[in-house]
Short mmCIF file of C-alpha atoms in Angstrom, two decimals:
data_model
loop_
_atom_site.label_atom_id
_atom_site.label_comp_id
_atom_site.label_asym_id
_atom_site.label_seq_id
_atom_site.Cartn_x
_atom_site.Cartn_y
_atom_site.Cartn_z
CA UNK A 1 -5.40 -18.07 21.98
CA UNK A 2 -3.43 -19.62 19.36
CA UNK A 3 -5.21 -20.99 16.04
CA UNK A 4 -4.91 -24.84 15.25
CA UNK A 5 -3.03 -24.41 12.38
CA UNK A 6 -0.81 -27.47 10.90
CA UNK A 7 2.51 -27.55 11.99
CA UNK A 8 5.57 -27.17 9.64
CA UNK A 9 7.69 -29.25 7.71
CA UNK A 10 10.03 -27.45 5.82
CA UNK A 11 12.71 -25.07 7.31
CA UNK A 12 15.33 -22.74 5.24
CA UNK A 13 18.34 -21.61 7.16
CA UNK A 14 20.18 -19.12 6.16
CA UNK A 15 23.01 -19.42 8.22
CA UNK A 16 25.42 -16.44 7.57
CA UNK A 17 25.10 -13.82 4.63
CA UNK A 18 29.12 -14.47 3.93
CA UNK A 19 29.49 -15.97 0.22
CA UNK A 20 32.40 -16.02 -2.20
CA UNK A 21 29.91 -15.36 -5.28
CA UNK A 22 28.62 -12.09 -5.53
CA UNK A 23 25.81 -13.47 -8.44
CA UNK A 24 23.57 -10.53 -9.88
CA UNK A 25 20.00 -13.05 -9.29
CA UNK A 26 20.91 -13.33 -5.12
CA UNK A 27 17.86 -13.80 -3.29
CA UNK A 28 18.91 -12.51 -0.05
CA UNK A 29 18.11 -9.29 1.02
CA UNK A 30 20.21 -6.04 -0.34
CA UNK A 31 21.15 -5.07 3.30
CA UNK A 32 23.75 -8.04 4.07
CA UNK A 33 24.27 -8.72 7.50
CA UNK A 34 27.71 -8.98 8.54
CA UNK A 35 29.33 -12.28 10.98
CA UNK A 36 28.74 -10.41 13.68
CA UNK A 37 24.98 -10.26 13.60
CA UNK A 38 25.03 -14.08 13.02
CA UNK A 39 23.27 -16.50 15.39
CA UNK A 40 25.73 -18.65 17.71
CA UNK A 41 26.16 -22.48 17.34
CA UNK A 42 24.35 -22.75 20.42
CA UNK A 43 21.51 -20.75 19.04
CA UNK A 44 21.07 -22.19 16.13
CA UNK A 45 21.05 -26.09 17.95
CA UNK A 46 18.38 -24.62 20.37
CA UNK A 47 16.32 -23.15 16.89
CA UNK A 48 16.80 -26.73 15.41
CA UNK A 49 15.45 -28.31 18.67
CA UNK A 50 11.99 -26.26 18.78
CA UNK A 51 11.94 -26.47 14.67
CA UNK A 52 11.62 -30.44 15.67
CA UNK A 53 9.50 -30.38 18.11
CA UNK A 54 7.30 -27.86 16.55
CA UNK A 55 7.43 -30.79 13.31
CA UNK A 56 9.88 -29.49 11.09
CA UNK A 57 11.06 -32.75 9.13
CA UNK A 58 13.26 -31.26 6.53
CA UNK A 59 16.00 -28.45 6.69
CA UNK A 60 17.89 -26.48 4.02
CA UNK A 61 21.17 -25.25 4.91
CA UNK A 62 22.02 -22.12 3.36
CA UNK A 63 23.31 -19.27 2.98
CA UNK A 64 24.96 -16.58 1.81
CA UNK A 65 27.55 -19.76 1.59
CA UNK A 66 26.75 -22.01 4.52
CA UNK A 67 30.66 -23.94 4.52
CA UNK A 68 31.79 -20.55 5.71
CA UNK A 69 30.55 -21.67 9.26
CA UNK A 70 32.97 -23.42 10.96
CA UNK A 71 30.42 -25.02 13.26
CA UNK A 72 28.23 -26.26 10.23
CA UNK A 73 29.11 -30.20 11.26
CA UNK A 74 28.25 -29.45 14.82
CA UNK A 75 24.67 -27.75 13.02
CA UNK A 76 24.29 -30.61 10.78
CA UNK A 77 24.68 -33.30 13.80
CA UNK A 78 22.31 -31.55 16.05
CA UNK A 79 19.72 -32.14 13.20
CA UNK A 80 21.02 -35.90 12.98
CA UNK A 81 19.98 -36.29 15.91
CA UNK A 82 16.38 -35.09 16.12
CA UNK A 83 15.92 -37.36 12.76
CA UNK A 84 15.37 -34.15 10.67
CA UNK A 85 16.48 -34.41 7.38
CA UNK A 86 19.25 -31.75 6.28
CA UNK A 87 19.97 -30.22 2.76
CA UNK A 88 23.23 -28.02 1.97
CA UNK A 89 22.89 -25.45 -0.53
CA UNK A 90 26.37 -24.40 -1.22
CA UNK A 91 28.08 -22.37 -4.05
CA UNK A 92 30.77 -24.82 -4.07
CA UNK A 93 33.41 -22.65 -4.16
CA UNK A 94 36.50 -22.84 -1.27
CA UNK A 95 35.48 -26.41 0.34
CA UNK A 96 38.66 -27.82 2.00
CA UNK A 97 39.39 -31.04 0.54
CA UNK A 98 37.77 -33.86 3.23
CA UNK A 99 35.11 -31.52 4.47
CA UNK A 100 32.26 -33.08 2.56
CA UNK A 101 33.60 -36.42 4.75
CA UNK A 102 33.08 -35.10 7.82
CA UNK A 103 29.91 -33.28 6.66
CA UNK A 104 28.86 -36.99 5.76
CA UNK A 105 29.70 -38.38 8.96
CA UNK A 106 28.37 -35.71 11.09
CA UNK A 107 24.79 -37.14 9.46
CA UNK A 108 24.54 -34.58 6.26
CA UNK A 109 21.48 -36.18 4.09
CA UNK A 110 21.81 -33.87 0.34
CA UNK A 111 23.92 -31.76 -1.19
CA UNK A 112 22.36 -28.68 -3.45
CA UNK A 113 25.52 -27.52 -5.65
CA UNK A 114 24.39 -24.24 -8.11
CA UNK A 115 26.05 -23.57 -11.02
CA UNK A 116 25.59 -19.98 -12.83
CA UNK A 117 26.54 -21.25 -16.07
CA UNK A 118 27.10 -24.77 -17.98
CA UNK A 119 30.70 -23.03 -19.22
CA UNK A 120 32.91 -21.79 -17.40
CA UNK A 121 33.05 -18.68 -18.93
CA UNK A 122 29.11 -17.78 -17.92
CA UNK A 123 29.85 -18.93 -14.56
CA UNK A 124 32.66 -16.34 -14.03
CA UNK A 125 30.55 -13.87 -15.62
CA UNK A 126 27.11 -14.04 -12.94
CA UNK A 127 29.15 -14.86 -9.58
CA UNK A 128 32.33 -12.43 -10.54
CA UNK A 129 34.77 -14.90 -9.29
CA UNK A 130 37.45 -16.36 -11.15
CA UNK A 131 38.04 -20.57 -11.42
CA UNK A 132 34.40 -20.85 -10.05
CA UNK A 133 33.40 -23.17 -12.45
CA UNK A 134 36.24 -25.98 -12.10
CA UNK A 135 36.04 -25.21 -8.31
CA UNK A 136 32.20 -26.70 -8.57
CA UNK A 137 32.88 -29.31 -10.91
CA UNK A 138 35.46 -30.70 -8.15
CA UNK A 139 32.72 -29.97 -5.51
CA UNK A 140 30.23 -31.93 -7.30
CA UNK A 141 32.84 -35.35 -7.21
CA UNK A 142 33.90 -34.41 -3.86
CA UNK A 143 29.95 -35.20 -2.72
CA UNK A 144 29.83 -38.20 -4.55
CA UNK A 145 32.75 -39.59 -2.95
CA UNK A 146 31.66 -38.71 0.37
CA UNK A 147 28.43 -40.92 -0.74
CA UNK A 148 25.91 -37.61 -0.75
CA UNK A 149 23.04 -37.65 -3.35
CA UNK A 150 23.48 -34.39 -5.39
CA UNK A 151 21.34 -32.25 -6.78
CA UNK A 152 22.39 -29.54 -9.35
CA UNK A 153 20.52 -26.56 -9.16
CA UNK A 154 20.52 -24.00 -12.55
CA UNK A 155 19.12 -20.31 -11.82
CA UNK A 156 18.11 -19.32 -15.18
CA UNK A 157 18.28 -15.86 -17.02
CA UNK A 158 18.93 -14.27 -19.97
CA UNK A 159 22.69 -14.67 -19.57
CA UNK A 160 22.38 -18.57 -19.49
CA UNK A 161 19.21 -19.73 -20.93
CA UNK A 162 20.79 -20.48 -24.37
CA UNK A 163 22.77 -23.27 -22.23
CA UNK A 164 20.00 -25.12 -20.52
CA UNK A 165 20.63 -28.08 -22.72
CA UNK A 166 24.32 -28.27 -21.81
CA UNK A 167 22.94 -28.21 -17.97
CA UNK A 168 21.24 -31.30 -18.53
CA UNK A 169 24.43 -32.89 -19.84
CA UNK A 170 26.89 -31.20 -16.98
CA UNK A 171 24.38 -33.15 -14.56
CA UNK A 172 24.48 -36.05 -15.82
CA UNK A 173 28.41 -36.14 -16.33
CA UNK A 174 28.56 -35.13 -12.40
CA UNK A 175 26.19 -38.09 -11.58
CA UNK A 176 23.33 -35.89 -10.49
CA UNK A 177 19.97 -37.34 -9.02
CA UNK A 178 18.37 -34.28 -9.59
CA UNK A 179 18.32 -31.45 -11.83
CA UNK A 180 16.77 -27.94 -10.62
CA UNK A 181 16.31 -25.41 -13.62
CA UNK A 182 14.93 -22.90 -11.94
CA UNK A 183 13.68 -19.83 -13.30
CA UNK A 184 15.12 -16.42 -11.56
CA UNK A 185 12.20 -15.24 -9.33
CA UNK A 186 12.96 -10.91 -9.26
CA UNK A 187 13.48 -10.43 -5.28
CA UNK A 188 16.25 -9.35 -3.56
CA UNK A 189 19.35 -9.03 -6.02
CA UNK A 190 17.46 -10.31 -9.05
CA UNK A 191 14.89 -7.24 -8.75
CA UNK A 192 17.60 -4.77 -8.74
CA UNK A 193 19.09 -6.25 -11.78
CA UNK A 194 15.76 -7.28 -13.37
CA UNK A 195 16.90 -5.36 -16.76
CA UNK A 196 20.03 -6.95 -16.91
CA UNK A 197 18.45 -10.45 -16.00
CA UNK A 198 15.33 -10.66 -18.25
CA UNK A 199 15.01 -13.05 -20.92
CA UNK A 200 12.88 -12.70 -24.06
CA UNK A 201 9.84 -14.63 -24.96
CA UNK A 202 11.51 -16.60 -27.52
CA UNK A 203 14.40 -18.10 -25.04
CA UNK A 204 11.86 -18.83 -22.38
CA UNK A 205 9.62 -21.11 -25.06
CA UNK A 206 12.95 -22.41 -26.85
CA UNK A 207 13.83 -23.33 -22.98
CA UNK A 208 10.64 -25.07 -22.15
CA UNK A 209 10.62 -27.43 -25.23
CA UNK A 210 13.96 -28.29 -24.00
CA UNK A 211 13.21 -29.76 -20.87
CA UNK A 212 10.16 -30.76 -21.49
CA UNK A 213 11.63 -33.35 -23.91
CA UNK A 214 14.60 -34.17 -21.56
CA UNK A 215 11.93 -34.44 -18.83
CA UNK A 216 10.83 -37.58 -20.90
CA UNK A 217 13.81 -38.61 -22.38
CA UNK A 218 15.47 -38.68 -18.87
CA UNK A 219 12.55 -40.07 -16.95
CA UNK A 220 13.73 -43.30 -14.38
CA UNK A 221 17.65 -41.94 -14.62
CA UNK A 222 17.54 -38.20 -13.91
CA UNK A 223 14.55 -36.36 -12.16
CA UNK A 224 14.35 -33.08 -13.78
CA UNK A 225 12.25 -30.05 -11.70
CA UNK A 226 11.40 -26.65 -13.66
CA UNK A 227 10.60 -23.98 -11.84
CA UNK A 228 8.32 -21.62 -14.74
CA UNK A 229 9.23 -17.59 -14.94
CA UNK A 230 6.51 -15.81 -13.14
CA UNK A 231 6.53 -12.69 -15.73
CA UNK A 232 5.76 -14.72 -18.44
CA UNK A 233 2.84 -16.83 -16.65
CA UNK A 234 -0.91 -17.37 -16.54
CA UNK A 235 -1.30 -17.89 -13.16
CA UNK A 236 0.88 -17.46 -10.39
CA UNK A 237 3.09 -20.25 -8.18
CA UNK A 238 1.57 -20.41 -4.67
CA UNK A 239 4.71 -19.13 -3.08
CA UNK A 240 6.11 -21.49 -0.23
CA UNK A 241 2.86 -23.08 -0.73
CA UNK A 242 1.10 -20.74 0.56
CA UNK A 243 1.79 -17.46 3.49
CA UNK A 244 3.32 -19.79 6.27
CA UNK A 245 1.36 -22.79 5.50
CA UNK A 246 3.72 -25.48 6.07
CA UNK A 247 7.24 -23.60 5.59
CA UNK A 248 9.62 -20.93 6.77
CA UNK A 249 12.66 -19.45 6.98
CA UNK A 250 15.02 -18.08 9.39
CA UNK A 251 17.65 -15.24 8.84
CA UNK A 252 21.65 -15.18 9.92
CA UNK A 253 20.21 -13.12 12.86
CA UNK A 254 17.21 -15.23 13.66
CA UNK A 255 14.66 -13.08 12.26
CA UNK A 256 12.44 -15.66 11.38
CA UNK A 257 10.02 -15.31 8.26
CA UNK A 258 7.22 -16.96 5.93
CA UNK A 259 9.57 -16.52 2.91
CA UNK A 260 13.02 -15.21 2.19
CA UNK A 261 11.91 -11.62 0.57
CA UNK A 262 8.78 -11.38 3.53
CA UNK A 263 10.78 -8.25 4.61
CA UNK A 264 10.25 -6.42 1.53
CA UNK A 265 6.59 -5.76 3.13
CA UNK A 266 7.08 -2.51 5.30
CA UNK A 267 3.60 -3.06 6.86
CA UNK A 268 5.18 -6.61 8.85
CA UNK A 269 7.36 -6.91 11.74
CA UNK A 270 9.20 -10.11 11.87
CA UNK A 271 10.08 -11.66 15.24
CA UNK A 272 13.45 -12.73 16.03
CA UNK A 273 14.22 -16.14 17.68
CA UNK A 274 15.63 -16.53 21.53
CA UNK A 275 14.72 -15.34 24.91
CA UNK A 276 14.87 -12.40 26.23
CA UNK A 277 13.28 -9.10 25.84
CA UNK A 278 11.99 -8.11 22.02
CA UNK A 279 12.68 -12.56 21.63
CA UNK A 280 10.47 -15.23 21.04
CA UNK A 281 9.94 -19.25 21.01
CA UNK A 282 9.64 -20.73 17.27
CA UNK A 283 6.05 -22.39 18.70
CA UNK A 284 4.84 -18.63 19.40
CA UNK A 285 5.95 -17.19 16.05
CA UNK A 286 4.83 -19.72 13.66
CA UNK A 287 1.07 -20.01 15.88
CA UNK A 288 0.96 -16.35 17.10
CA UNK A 289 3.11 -13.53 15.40
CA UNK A 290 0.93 -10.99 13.29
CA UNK A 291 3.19 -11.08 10.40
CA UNK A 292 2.69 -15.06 9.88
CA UNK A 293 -0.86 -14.87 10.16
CA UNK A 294 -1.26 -11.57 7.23
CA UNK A 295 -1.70 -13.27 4.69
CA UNK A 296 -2.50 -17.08 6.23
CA UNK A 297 -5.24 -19.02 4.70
CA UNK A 298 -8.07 -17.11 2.09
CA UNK A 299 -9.90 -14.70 4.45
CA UNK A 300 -7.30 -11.37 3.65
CA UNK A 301 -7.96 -12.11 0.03
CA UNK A 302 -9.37 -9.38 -1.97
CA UNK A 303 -11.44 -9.59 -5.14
CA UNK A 304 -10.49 -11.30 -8.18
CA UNK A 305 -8.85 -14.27 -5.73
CA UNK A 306 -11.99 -14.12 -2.90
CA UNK A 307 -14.07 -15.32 -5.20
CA UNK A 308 -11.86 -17.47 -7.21
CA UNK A 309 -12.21 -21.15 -7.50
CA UNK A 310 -7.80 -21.33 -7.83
CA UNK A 311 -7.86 -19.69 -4.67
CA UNK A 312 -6.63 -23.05 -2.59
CA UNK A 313 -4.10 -23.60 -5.55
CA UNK A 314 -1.73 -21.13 -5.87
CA UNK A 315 -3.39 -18.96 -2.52
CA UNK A 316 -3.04 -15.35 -4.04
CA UNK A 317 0.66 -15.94 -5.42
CA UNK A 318 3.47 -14.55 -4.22
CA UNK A 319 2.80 -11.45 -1.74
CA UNK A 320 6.21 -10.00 -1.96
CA UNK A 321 5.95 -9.94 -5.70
CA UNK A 322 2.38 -8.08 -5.05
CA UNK A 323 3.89 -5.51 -2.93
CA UNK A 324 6.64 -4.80 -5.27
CA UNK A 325 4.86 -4.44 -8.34
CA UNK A 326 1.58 -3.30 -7.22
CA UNK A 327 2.34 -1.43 -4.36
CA UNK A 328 -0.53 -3.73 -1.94
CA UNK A 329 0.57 -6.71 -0.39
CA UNK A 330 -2.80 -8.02 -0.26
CA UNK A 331 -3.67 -7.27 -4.23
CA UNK A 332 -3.53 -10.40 -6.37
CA UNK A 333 0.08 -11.18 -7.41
CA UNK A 334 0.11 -9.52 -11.46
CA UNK A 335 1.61 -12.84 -12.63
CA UNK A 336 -2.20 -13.76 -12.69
CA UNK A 337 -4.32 -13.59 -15.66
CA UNK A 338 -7.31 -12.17 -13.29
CA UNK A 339 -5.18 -9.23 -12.04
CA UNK A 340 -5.82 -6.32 -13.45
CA UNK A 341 -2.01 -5.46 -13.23
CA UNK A 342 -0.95 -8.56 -15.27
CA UNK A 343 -0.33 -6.02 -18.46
CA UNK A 344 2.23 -4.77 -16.58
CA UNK A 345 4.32 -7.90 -16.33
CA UNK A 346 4.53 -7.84 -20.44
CA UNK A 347 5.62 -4.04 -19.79
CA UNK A 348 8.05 -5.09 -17.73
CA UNK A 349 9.56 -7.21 -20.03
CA UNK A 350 9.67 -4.78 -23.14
CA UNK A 351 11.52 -2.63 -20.45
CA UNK A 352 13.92 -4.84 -19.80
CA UNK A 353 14.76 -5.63 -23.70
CA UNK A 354 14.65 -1.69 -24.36
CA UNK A 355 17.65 -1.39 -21.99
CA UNK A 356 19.04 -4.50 -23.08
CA UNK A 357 19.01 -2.75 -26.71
CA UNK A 358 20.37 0.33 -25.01
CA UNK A 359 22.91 -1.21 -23.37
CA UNK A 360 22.49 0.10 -19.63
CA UNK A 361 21.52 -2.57 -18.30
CA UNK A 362 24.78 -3.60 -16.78
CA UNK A 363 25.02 -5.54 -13.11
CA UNK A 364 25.01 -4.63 -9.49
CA UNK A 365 27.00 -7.71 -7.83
CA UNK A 366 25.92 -8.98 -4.85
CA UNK A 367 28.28 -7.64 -2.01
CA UNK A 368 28.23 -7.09 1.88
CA UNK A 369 27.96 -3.42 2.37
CA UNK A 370 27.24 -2.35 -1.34
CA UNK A 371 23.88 -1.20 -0.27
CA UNK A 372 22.43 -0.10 3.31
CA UNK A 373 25.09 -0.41 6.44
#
């Protein structure tokens, strides 16, 4: 008997695994999957449908680099047509001149454009591809010709920080909306390369006086959203909102999940989408699957968060980041002051700058293959 939980009303879709970039801070997983194990056009339109029926308002199209599907205007009407509103986050890099256009027509409501740097130098540098930057910058006017609202969106590590104020400027010049500085969170690709990706203390203050003043400089012309470093917080974010609260996200292969790095947890078993033997509807997974109802609500908390009055705030943190750096999915995540692991984020961080100092803390570039089969 299924709970009455709320229904959903986000959706990430990670359509394909395929990317140009191969940036250091990826937050897919470091076993790639290849086109093959990619969901049809005809699967993903019958995902969509459920996802809208189940109450899914809002989807994110991405990726891995979503363009790379040929189908994506096809993907992006089906969603037109339920009334659910659909966001492309794209790298920007190898768009055929006209495709935004159709994208457009097709009923496309956002455009999500990252840039790894505010030169083009730094941008080379993260996503190891050559002419990225100017490939962007013409990606960025291409959306605004086709009449898209664009956000920019700014991962943010040591290799970049020092240019946050130049990423305010760069958005404004492309005739941004919205500005996204967000913070690496260490998952995936960014946890492998955590050394090489760590700021210091000093660039992450310097960083927040920055846009906290364009935050109020800007305010009524350019909205500005900061997403905070979790290894140099108090308390933790409350991941997704919360363990499959009112979000989710599906993989290239339909694995569906309560957050991108869920699989990191070797205790869950995530369901995959379809029929069929070893399939199941999106109603049954989000009400019914064991690994979307681990961590739901407060009742799996442990002690400090069980009896903590934040508890319906941030709702334990992040679980992935518990099971990475304390080894319990269920502990409370060490960004918090209460844990009694939070030392170790500081540790962490004098790690990081030790090998920084030492000079082996090089990058492992995001490829299909480089790791697992």
């Amino acid at each position: 008997m299924s709970k009455a939980y709320l229904p959903p009303i986000g959706m990430l879709a990670e359509l394909t695994h395929r990317c140009p970039l191969q940036c250091a801070y990826c937050s897919n997983p470091l076993e790639l999957l290849k086109a093959n194990r990619e969901m049809s056009t005809a699967e993903w339109l019958a995902l969509f449908e459920q996802a809208a029926d189940l109450g899914v308002l809002q989807v994110h199209l991405s990726g891995g680099e979503p363009t790379l599907r040929p189908d994506l205007e096809l993907i992006i009407a089906g969603l037109s047509r339920r009334g659910v509103y659909s966001n492309l986050i794209t790298a920007g890099v190898g768009i055929a001149e006209g495709r935004f256009q159709k994208m457009a027509d097709a009923g496309l409501d956002h455009v999500q454009l990252s840039f790894q740097g505010a030169h083009a130098a730094t941008t080379e540098k993260i996503g190891n591809h050559r002419g990225a930057h100017e490939k962007k910058v013409e990606t960025a006017l291409a959306a605004r010709r086709a009449g898209l609202p664009l956000t920019i969106n700014a991962p943010m590590h040591r290799h970049n920080m020092d240019e946050v104020g130049d990423f305010i400027d760069l958005a404004l010049s492309l005739g941004a909306e919205r500005l996204e500085i967000a913070n690496v969170q260490y998952a995936g690709w960014a946890l492998l390369n955590r050394n090489a990706l760590m700021p210091d203390r000093d660039a992450v203050e310097r960083q927040v006086r920055i846009v906290e003043e364009a935050q109020a400089r800007l305010y009524g012309i350019m909205t500005i959203d900061f997403v905070t470093p979790d290894y140099f917080a108090i308390y933790p974010k409350p991941c997704m909102g919360g363990w499959a609260r009112d979000a989710f996200m599906v993989a290239p292969d339909g694995t569906v999940l309560p957050c991108h790095a869920a699989g990191t947890i070797p205790s869950l078993t995530f369901p995959r989408f379809g029929e069929g033997e070893g399939r199941s509807s999106l109603s049954e997974i989000w009400h019914d699957a064991p690994a979307f109802n681990a961590f739901r609500g407060t009742d799996w908390m442990l002690e400090p968060c069980r009896s903590c009055d934040r508890q319906e705030i941030d709702w334990g943190g992040c679980r992935c980041q518990a099971m990475a750096l304390a080894g319990n999915a269920a502990a409370t995540d060490p960004a918090c002051v209460k844990s009694p692991l939070h030392a170790r984020m500081a540790g962490l961080i004098d790690e990081a700058m030790t090998a920084h100092a030492a000079g082996t803390d090089s990058f492992r570039y995001r490829r299909i293959g480089a790791i697992g089969s």
